[in-house]
Coordinates of C-alpha atoms and ligand atoms in Angstrom, one line a residue:
X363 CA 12.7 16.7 27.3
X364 CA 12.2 17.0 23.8
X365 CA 12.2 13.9 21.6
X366 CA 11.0 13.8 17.7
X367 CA 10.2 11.0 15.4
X368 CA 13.1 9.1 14.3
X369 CA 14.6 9.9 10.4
X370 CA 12.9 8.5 7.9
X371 CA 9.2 7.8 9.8
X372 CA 6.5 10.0 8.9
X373 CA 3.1 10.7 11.4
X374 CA 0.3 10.4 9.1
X375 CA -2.0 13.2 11.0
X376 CA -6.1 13.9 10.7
X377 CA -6.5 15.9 7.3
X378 CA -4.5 13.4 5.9
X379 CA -5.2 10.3 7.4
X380 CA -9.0 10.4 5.6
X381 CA -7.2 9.8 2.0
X382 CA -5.4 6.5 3.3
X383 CA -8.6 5.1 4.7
X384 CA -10.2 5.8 1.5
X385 CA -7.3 4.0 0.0
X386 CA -8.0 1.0 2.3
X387 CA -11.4 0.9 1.7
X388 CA -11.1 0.6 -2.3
X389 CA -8.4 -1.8 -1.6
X390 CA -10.8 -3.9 0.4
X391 CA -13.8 -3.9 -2.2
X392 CA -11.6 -4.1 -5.1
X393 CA -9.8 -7.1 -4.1
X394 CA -12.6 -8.5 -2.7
X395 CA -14.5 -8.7 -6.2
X396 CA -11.7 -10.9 -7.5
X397 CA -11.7 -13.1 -4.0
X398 CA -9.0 -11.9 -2.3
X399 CA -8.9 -12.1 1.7
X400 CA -7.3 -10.4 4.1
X401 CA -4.2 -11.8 5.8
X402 CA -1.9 -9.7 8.7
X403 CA 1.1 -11.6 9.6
X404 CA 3.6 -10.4 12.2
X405 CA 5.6 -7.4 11.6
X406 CA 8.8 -8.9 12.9
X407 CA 9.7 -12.6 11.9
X408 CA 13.1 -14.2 12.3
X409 CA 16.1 -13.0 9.9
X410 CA 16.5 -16.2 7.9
X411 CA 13.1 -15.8 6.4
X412 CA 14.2 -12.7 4.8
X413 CA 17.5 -13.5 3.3
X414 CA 16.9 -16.8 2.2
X415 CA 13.9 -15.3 0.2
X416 CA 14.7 -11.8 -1.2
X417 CA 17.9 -12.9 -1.7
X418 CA 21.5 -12.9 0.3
X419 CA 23.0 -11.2 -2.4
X420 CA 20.2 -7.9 -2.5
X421 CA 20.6 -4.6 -1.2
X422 CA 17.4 -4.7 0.9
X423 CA 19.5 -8.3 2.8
X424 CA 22.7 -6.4 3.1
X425 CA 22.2 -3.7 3.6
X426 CA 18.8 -2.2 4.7
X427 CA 17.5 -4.7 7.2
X428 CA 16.6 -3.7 10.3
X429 CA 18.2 -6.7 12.4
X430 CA 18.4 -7.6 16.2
X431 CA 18.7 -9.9 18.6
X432 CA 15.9 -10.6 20.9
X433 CA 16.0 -11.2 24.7
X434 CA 16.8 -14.7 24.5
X435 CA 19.6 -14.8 21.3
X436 CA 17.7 -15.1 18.6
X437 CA 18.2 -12.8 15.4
X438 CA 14.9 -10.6 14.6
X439 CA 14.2 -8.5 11.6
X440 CA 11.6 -6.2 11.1
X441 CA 9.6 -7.0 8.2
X442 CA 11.4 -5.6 5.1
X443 CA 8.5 -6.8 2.6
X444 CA 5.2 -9.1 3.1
X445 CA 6.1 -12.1 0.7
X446 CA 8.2 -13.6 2.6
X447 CA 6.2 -13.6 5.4
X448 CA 2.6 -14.8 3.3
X449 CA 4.4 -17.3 2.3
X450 CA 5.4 -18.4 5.7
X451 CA 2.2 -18.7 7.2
X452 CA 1.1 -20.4 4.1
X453 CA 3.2 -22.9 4.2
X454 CA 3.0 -23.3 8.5
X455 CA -1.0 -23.3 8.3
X456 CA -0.5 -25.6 5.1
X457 CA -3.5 -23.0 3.0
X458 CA -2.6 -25.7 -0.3
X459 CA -4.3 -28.7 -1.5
X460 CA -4.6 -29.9 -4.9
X461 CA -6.2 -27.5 -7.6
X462 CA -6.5 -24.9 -4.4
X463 CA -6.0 -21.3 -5.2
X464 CA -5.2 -19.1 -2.0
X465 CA -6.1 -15.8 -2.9
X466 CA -4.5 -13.5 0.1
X467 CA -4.1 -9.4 0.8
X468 CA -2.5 -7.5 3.2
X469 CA -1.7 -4.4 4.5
X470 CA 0.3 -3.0 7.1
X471 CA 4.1 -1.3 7.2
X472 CA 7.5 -2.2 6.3
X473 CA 10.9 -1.7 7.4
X474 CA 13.7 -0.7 5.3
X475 CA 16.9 1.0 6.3
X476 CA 17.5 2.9 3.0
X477 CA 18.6 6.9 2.3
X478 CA 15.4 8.8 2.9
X479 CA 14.4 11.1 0.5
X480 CA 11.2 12.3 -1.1
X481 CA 9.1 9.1 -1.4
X482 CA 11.5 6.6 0.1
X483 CA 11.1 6.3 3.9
X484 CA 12.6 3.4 6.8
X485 CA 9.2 2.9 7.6
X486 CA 6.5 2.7 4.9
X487 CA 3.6 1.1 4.6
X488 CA 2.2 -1.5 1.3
X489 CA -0.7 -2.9 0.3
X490 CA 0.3 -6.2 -1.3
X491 CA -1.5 -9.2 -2.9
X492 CA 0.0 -12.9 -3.1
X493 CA -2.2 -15.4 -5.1
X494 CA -0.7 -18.6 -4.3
X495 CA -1.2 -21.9 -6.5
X496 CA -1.6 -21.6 -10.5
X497 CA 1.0 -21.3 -12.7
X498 CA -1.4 -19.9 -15.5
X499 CA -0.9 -16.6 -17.4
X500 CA -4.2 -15.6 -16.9
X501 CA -3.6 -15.2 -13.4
X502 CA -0.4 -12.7 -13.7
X503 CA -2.7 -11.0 -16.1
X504 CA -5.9 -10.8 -13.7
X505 CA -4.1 -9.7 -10.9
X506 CA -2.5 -7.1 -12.8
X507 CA -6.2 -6.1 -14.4
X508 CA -7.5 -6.2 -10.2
X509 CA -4.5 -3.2 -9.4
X510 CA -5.4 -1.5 -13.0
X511 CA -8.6 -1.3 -11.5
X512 CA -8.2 -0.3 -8.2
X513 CA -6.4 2.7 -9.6
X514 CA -9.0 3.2 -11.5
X515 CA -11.6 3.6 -8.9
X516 CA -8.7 6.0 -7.2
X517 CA -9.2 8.1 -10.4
X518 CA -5.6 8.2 -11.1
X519 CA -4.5 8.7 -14.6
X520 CA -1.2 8.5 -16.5
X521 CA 0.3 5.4 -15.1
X522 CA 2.5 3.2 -16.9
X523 CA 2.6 -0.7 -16.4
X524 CA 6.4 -1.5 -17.0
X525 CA 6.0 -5.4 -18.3
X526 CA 8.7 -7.7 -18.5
X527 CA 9.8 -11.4 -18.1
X528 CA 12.9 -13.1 -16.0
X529 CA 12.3 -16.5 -17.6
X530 CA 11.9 -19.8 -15.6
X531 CA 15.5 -21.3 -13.7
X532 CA 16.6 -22.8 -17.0
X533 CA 16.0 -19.7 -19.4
X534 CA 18.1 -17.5 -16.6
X535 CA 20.7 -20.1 -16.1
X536 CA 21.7 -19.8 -19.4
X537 CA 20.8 -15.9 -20.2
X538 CA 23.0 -15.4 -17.1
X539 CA 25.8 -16.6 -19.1
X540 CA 25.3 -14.8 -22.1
X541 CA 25.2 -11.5 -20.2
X542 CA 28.4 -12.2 -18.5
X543 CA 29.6 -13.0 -21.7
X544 CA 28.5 -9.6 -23.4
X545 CA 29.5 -7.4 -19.8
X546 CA 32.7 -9.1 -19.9
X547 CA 34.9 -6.5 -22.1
X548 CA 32.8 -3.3 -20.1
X549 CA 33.4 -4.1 -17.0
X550 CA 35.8 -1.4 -16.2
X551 CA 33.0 1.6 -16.8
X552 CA 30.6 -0.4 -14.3
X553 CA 29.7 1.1 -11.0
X554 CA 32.0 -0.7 -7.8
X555 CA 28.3 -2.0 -7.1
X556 CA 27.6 -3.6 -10.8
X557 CA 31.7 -5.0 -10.9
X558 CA 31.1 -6.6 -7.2
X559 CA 27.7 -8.2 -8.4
X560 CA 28.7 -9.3 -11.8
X561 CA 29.8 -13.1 -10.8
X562 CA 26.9 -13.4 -8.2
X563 CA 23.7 -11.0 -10.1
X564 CA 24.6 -9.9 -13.1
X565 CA 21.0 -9.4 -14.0
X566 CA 20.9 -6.5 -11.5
X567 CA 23.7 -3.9 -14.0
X568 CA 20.0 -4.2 -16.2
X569 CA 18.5 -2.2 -13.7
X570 CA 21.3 -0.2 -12.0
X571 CA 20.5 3.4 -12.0
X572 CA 24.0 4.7 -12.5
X573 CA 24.0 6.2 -16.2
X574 CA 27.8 4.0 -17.1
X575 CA 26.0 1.6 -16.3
X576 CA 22.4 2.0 -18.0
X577 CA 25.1 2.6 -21.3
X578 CA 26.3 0.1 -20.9
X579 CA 22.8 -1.6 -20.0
X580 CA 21.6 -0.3 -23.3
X581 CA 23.9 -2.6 -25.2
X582 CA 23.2 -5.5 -23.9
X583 CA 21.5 -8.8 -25.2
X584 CA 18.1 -8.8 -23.9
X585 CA 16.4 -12.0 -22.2
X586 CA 13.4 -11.7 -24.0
X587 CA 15.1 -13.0 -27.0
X588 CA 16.6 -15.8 -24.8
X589 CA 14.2 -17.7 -23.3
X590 CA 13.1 -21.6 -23.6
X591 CA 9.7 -22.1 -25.3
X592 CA 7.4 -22.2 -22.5
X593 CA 8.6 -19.2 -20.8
X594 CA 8.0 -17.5 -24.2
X595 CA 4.9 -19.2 -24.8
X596 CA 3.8 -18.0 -21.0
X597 CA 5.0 -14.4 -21.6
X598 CA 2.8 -14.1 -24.8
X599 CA -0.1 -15.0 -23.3
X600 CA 0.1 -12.8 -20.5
X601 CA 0.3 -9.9 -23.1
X602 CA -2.6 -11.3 -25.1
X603 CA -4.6 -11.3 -21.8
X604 CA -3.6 -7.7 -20.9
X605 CA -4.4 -6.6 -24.4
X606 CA -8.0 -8.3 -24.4
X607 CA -9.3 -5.9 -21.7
X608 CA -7.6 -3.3 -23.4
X609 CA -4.7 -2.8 -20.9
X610 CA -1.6 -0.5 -22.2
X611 CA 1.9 -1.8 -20.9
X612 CA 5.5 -1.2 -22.2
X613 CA 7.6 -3.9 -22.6
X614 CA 10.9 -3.1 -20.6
X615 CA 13.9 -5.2 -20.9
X616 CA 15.8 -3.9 -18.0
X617 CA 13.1 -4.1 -15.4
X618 CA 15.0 -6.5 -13.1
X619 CA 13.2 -5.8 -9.7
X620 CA 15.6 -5.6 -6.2
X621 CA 14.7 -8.8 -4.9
X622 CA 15.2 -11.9 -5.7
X623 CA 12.8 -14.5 -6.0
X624 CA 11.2 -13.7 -9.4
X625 CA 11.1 -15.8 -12.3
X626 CA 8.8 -15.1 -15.6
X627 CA 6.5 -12.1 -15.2
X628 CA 8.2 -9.1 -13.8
X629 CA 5.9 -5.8 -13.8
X630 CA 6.2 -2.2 -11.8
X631 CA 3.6 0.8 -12.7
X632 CA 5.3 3.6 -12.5
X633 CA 3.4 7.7 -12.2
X634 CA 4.6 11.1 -13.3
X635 CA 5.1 14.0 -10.6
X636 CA 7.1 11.7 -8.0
X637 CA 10.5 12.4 -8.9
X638 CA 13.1 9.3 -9.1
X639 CA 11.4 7.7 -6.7
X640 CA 8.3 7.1 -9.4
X641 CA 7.7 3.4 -8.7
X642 CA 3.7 2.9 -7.4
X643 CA 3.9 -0.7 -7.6
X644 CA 6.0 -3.7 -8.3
X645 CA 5.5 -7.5 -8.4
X646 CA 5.8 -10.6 -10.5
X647 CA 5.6 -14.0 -10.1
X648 CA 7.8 -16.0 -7.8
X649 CA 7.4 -20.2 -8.8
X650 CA 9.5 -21.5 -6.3
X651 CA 9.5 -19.3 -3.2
X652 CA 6.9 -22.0 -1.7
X653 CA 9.1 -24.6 -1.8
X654 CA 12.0 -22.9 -0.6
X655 CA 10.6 -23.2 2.5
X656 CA 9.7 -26.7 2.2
X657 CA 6.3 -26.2 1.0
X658 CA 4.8 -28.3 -2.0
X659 CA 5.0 -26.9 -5.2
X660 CA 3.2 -23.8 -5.5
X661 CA 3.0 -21.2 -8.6
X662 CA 2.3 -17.6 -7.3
X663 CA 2.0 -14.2 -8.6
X664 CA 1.4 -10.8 -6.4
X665 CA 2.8 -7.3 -6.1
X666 CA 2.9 -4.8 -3.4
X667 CA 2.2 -0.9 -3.9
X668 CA 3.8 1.6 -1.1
X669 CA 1.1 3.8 0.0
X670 CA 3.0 7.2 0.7
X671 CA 4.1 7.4 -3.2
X672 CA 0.1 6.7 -4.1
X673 CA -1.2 9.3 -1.5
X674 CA 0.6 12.0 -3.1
X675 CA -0.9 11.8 -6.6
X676 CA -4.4 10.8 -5.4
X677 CA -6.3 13.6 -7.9
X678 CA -7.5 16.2 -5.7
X679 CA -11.4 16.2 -7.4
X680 CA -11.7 12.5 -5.6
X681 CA -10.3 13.3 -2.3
X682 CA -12.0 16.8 -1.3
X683 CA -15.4 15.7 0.1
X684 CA -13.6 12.4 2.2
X685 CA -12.8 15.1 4.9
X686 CA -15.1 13.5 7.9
X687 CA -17.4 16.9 9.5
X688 CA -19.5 16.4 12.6
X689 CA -23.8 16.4 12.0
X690 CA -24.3 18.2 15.1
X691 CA -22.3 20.4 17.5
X692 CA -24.7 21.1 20.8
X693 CA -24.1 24.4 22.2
X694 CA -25.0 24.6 26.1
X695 CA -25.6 27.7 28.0
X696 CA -25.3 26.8 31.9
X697 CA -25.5 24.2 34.3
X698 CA -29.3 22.9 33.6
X699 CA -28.3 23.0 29.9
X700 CA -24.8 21.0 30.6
X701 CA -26.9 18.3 32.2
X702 CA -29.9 17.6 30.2
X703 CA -27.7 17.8 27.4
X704 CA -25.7 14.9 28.0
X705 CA -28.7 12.4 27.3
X706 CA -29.0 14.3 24.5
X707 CA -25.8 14.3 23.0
X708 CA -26.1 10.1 23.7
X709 CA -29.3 9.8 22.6
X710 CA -28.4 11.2 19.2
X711 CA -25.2 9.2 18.7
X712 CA -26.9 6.2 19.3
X713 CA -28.8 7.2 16.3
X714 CA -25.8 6.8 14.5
X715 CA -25.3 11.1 14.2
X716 CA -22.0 12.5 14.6
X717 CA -21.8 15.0 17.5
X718 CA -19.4 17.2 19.1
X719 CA -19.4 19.4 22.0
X720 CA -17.5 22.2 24.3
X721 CA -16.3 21.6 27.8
X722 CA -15.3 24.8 29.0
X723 CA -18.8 26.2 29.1
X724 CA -18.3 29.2 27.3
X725 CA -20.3 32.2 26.5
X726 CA -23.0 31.1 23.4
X727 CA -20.6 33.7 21.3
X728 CA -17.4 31.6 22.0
X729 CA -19.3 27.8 21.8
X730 CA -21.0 29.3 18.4
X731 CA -17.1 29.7 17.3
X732 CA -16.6 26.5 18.2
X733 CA -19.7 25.0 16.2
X734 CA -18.3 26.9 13.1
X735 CA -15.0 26.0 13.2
X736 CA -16.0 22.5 13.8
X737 CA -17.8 22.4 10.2
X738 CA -20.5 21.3 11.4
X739 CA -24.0 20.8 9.6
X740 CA -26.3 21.9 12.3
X741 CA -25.9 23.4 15.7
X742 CA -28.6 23.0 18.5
X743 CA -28.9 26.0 21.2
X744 CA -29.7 24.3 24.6
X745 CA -30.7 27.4 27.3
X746 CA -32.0 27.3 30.4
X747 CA -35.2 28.6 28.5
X748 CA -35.2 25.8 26.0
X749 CA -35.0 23.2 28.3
X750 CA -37.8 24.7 30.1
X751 CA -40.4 25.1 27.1
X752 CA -39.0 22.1 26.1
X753 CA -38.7 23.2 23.0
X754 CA -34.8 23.7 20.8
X755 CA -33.1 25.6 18.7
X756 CA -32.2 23.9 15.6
X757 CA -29.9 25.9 13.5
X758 CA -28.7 24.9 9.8
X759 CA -24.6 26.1 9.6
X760 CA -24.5 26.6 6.2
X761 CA -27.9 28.5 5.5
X762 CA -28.5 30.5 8.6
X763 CA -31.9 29.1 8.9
X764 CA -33.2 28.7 12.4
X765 CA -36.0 26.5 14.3
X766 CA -37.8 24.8 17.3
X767 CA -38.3 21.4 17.8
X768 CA -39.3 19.4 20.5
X769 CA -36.6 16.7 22.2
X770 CA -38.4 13.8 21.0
X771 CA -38.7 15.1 17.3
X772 CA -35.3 17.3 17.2
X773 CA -33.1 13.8 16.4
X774 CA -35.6 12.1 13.8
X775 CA -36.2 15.9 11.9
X776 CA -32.1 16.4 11.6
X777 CA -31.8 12.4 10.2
X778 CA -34.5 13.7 7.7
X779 CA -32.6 16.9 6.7
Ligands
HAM879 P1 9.2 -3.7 -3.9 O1 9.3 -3.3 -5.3 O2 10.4 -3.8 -3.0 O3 8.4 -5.1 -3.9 O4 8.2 -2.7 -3.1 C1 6.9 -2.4 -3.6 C2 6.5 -1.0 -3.5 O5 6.7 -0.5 -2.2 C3 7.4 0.0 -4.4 O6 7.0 0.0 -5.7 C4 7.2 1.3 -3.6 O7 5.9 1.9 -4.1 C5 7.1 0.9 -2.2 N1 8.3 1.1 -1.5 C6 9.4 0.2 -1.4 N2 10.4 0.7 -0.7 C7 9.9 1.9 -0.2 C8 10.5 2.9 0.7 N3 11.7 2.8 1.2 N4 9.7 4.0 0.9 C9 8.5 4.2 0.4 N5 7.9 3.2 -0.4 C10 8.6 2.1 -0.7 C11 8.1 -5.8 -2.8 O8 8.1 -5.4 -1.7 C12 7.5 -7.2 -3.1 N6 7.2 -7.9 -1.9 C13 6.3 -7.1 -4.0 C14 5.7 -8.4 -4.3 C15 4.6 -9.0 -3.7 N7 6.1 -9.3 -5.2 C16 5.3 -10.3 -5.2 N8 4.4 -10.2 -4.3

């Protein structure tokens, strides 16, 4: 019986594999400069967390969740996003105090039921950031300045931070009826979508991607020029911090974002080469989520990056020597060989060496093809001979060169090469 992966899943394979733990790695010493900690929360939590915090009225809640019930009644969803879930935890192992700052990563994959395509999967995986408990600019702008810098240390270039604000509550209650205002007499050239979320979202035609609707989009009044005071004043100074560390952004009046608990700061970076599905990263900050679920009140700011998208334009100069290559493969010619190489092989992994080896005990013409295709840096020739005069062949792969060494000196003389 023959059974393949489901639609939309992908098998990330050896070859490739290398570049996402090089990801990971960067991703754990960058965020840990700026004193962020790991957190993994489940991957399946129950439904209500979800809808009540992206938002009942989002694509992701109705349409792309991947919803269940478990043995005993109770409706499941697999993880759709990590917010939702960071915030959870935070507020169940209460991580908040006054003047704390819970600084929190994670990494791991989500679960979205959407159209695959190139770029957009069911399962994908993120790397997100929540920094939970300040409500000042400078923190939207240092988190943004941490993922500026890990992509720097990815070497990626020509990324563009897309900046914008949502306002708090009060700016958007009353932007919200502007817009409607202004959509009003062009709601007939909307999309079904747009004219079904115009009295519920009407912030969401900003960002809808069919083109009636992004002309109509075009014409409308923008929140920037509606906001109260302090979301201004808050908006302004997250510029002034990006610009002070010299970080480039756009401004971009119809960045919305699909889910729903943002207010103020909105941001997505966005790279070249990945088609329509361009977005690297997305975040923002999202005041009141804490509360929501009966926390106290808690400021927060974060973003999540899916990891598939980044893979792909990873430059190729940083990721070609990341390929892991055995130190040593140990050839063995015959039985006495076979055993007093196992010690061997041991001996030198406990040294901290890479090693590999054959099991079919093949001529030294087919194990020598083996060596070589395992890119290996040295081979050792183990004989019935060798063993005897106690004495090995060492044999460097890539220049040819060739020589003896006793056991007890073989392991210490390839450490020094
Ligand atoms: P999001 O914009 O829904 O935000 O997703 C963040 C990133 O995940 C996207 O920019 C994209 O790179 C990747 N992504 C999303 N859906 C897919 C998919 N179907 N296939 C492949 N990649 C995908 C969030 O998830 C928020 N939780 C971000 C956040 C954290 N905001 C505050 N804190």
């Amino acid at each position: 019986m023959k059974i393949k992966r489901i639609r939309g899943v992908n098998d990330i394979l050896p070859g490739e594999i290398e570049k996402w733990q090089w990801v990971e790695q960067i991703a754990h010493k960058t965020f840990a400069r700026y004193g962020f900690k790991e957190i993994r929360t489940p991957i399946f939590e129950s439904t209500r967390l979800f809808s009540r915090s992206i938002g009942e009225t989002t694509d992701i809640v109705e349409k792309e969740m991947y919803t269940f019930q478990d043995k005993s009644g109770d409706s499941i969803t697999l993880r759709p996003e990590g917010t939702a879930s960071v915030v959870r935890s935070f507020v169940e192992h209460k991580m908040y105090g006054p003047g704390q700052l819970s600084k929190l990563y994670y990494l791991g994959p989500m679960f979205r039921y959407e159209r695959p395509q190139a770029g957009r999967f069911r399962q994908f995986y993120q790397i997100g950031v929540e920094a939970m408990g300040s409500g000042h600019p400078a923190l939207d702008a240092e988190v943004i300045s941490m993922l500026m810098e890990f992509y720097r240390e990815l070497g990626l270039k020509g990324l563009k931070l897309n900046l914008n604000t949502l306002g708090s509550n009060e700016s958007r209650t009353h932007y919200r009826e502007i817009l409607k205002e202004a959509i009003q007499p062009n709601l007939s050239k909307l999309c079904d979508n747009c004219q079904g979320r115009y009295e519920r979202n009407p912030l969401r035609v900003l960002d809808c991607k069919v083109a009636s609707c992004g002309d109509v989009a075009e014409t409308l009044p923008k929140i920037r020029e509606h906001l109260i005071d302090a979301d201004r004043l808050h908006f302004e100074q997250v510029q002034g911090h990006l610009k002070s560390v010299n970080l480039d952004f756009v401004i971009n009046d119809r960045l919305v974002r699909g889910l729903d608990y943002y207010g103020r700061t909105t941001f997505e970076v966005t790279a070249e080469g990945l088609g329509s599905q361009n977005a690297v990263c997305g975040g923002g900050r999202y005041d009141g989520l804490v509360e929501e679920f009966d926390g106290p009140s808690t400021p927060c700011f974060g973003f999540a990056m899916g990891l598939e998208r980044l893979v792909t334009i990873l430059p190729e100069e940083m990721t070609q020597g990341i390929q892991s290559r055995p130190d040593v493969f140990v050839v063995m010619l015959g039985e006495v060989a076979q055993r007093a190489g196992f010690p061997l092989l041991e001996a030198m992994r406990r040294e901290g060496l890479s090693v590999m080896r054959d099991f079919e005990g093949g001529s030294m013409k087919s194990q020598m093809r083996k060596a070589n295709k395992s890119n290996c840096r040295f081979a050792v020739i183990l004989g019935e001979n060798e063993i005897e005069n106690k004495s090995y062949q060492l044999k460097n792969m890539e220049t040819g060169e060739q020589s003896n060494h006793s056991p007890d000196s073989l392991v210490a003389e390839i450490k020094s090469r």
